[in-house]
Coordinates of C-alpha atoms and ligand atoms in Angstrom, one line a residue:
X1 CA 10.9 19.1 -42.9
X2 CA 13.3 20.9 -40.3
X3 CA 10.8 23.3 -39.5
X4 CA 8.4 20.8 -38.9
X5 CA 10.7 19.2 -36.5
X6 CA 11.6 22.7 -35.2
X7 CA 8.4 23.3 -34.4
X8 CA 7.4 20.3 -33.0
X9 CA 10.0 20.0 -30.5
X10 CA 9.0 23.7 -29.6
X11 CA 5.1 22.3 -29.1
X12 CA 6.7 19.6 -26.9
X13 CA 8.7 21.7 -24.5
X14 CA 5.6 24.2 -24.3
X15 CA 3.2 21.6 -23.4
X16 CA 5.8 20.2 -21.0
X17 CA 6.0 23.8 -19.3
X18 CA 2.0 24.2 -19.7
X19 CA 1.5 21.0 -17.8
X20 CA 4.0 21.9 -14.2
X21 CA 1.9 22.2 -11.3
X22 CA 2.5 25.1 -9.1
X23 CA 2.3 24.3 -5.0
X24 CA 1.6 26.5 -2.5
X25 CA 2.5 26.0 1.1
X26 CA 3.0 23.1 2.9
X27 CA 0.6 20.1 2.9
X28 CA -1.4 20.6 5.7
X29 CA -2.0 24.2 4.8
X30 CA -1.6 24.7 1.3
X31 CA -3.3 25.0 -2.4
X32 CA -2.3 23.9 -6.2
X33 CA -2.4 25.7 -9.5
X34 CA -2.3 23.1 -12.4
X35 CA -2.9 19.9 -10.6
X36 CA -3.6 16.7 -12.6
X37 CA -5.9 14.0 -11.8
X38 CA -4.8 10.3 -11.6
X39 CA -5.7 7.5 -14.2
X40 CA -8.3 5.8 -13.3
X41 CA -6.5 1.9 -14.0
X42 CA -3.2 1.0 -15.3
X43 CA -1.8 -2.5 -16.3
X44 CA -1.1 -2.9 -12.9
X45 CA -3.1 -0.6 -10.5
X46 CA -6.7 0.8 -10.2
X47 CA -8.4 4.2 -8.3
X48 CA -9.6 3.0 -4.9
X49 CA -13.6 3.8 -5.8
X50 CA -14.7 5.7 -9.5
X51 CA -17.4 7.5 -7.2
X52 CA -14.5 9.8 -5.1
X53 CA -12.7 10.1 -8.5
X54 CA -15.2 11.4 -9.8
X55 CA -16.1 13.5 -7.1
X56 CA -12.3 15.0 -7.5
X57 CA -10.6 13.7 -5.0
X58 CA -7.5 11.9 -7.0
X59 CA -5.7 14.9 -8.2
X60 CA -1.9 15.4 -7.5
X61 CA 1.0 17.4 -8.2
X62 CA 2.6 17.0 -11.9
X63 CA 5.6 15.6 -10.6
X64 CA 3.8 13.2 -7.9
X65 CA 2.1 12.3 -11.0
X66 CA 5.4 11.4 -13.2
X67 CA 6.8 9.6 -9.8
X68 CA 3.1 7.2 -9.3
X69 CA 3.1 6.3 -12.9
X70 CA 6.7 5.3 -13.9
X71 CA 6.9 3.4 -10.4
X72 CA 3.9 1.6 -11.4
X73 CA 5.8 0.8 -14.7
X74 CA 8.9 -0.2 -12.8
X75 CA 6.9 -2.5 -10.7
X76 CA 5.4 -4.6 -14.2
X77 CA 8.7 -6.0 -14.4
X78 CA 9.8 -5.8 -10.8
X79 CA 6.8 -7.8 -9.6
X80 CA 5.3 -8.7 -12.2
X81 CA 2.3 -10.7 -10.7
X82 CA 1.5 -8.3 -8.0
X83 CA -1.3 -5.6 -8.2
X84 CA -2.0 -2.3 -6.9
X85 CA -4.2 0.5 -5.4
X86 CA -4.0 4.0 -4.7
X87 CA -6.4 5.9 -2.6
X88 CA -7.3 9.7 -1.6
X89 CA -5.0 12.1 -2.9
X90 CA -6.5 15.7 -3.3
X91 CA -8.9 18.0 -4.8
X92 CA -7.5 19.7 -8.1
X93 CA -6.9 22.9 -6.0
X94 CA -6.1 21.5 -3.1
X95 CA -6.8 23.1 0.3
X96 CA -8.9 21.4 2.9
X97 CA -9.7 17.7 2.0
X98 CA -11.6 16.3 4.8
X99 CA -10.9 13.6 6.9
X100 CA -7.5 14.7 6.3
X101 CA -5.3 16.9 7.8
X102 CA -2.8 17.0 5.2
X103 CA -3.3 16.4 1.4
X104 CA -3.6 20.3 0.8
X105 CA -1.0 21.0 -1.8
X106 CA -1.1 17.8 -4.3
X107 CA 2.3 16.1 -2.6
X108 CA 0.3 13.9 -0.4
X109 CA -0.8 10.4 -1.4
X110 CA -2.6 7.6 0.0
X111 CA -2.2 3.8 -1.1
X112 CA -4.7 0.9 0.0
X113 CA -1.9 -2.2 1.0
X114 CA -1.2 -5.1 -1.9
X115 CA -2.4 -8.0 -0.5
X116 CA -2.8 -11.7 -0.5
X117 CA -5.7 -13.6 -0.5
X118 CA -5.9 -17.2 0.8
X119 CA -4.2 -18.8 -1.6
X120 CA -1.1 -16.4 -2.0
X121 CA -2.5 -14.4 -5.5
X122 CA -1.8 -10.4 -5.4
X123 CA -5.5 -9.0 -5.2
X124 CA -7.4 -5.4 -4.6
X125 CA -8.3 -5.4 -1.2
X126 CA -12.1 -4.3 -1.4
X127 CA -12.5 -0.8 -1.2
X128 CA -16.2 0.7 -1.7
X129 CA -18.6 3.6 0.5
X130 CA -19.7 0.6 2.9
X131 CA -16.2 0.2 4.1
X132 CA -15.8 4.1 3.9
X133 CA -13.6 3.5 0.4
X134 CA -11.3 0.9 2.7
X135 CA -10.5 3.8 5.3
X136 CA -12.6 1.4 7.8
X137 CA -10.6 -2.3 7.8
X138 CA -8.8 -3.5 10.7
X139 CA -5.9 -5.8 10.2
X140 CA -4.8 -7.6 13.3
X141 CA -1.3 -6.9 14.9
X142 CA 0.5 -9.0 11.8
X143 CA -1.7 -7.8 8.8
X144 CA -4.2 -10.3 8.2
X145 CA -7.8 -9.2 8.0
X146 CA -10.7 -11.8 6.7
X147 CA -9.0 -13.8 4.3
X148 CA -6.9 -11.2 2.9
X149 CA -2.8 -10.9 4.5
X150 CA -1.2 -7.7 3.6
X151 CA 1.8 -8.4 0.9
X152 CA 4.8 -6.6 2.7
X153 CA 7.4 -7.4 0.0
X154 CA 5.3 -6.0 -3.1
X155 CA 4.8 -3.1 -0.3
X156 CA 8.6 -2.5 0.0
X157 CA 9.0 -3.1 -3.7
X158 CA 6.3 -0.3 -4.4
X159 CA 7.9 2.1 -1.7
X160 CA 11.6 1.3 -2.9
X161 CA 9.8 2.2 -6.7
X162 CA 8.5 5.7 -5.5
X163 CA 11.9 6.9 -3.8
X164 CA 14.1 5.8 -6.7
X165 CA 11.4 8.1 -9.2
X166 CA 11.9 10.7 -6.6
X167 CA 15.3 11.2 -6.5
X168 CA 16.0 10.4 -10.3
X169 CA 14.0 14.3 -10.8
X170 CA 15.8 15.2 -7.9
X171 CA 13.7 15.4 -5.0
X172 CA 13.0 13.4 -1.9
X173 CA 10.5 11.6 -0.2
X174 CA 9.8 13.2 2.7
X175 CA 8.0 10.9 4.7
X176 CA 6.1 7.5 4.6
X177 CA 3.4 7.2 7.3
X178 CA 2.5 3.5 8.2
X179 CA 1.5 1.3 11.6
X180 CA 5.0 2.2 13.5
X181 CA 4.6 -1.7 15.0
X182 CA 3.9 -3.0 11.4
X183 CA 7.0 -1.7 9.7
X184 CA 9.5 -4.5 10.7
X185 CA 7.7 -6.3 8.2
X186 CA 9.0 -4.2 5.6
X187 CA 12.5 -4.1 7.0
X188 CA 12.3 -7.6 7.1
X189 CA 11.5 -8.5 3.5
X190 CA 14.3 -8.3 0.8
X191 CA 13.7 -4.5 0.1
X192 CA 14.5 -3.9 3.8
X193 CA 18.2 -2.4 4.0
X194 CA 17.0 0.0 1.1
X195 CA 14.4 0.9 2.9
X196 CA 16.4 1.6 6.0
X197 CA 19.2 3.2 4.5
X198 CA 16.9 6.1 2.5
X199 CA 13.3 6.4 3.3
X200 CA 12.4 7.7 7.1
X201 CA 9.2 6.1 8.3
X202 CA 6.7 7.9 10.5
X203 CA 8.0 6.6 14.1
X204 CA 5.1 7.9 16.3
X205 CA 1.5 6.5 16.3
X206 CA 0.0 9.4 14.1
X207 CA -4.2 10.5 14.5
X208 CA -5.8 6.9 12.6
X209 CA -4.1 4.0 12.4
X210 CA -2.2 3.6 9.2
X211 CA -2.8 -0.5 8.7
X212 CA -5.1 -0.4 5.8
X213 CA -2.8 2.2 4.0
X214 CA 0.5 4.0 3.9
X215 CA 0.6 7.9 3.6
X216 CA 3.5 9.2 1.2
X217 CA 4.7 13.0 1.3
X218 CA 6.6 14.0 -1.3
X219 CA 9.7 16.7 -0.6
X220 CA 9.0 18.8 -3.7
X221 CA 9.6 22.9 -3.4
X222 CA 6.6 24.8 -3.3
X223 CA 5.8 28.6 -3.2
X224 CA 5.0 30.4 0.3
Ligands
ZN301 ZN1 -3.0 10.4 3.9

């Protein structure tokens, strides 16, 4: 019976070891050894399309992996009616991931916004190939677009989420990339001195506009 347990304690650790990603670089010139690719759904969050999962494009870092998961977790019981949708991440060996200029080295993820629709329920905002996977919506100035209104506070909540699964393995988020005139929203809901106190925010207008979804990098070490 102890060896049993022996060994299957010594199974554990190895598969943990066999399953840490390797990064190379930085993200926006950079590859991954060992990347891992993103459920498709969760209780509370879905892929932005099947079609560019399945063409490869969800694939992160091990640990971005942990992080997106047990925040998702986290946010069952933290806003428990609110759902959620990640986007493009990277190709399982990362390098050049087109439109993007980053997402070369599995530490880079997108997420669509949680919104609202008209009648204040958390819903997907539509995300398919004739809205280029979401990439193409326009919100207005204050985040409405159609009948859908971006949901700031379950978009603190998530952010908040991420940089507390960071640090707790020790590392950092290095940057959130979002509509520099839209983030006083977030400051403004109840997740707003958190935010302010640890996360740093893009501040200039980056290459798209980031309305329709928020760019994470993650501060995790990688190899030259
Ligand atoms: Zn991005």
């Amino acid at each position: 019976m102890r060896i049993l347990l022996a060994l299957s304690v010594f199974f554990l650790i190895e598969h943990a070891f066999a399953e840490k990603s390797i990064c190379y670089g930085t993200t926006s010139s950079g590859r991954i050894e060992k990347a891992v690719k993103l459920p498709g759904s969760g209780k509370n969050f879905v892929a932005y399309s099947a079609v560019a999962r399945g063409a490869g494009r969800t694939w992160v870092h091990s640990d971005v992996y942990d992080i997106l998961l047990e925040s998702y977790r986290f946010l069952e019981t933290e806003q428990p009616e609110k759902v959620y949708k990640y986007a493009e991440t990277g190709f399982a060996a990362g390098g050049k991931f087109k439109p993007h200029k980053t997402h070369q080295n599995g530490l880079s993820v997108d997420f669509m916004v949680p919104v609202l629709n008209e009648i204040g329920q958390s819903v997907h905002l539509p995300t398919h190939p004739f809205n280029k996977f979401g990439y193409n919506i326009e919100f207005d100035k204050i985040g409405n677009y159609k009948n859908y209104k971006i949901d700031y506070e379950s978009m603190a909540a998530h952010i908040v989420a991420l940089d507390k699964a960071t640090r707790k393995r020790g590392y950092t988020l290095w940057r959130v990339i979002f509509d520099p005139d839209m983030q006083k929203y977030l400051l403004a809901s109840s997740y707003g001195e958190y935010l302010q106190a640890n996360v740093t925010f893009s501040t200039k207008p980056s290459w798209v506009r980031h309305d329709e979804h928020y760019h994470v990098d993650f501060e995790i070490p990688c190899e030259p």
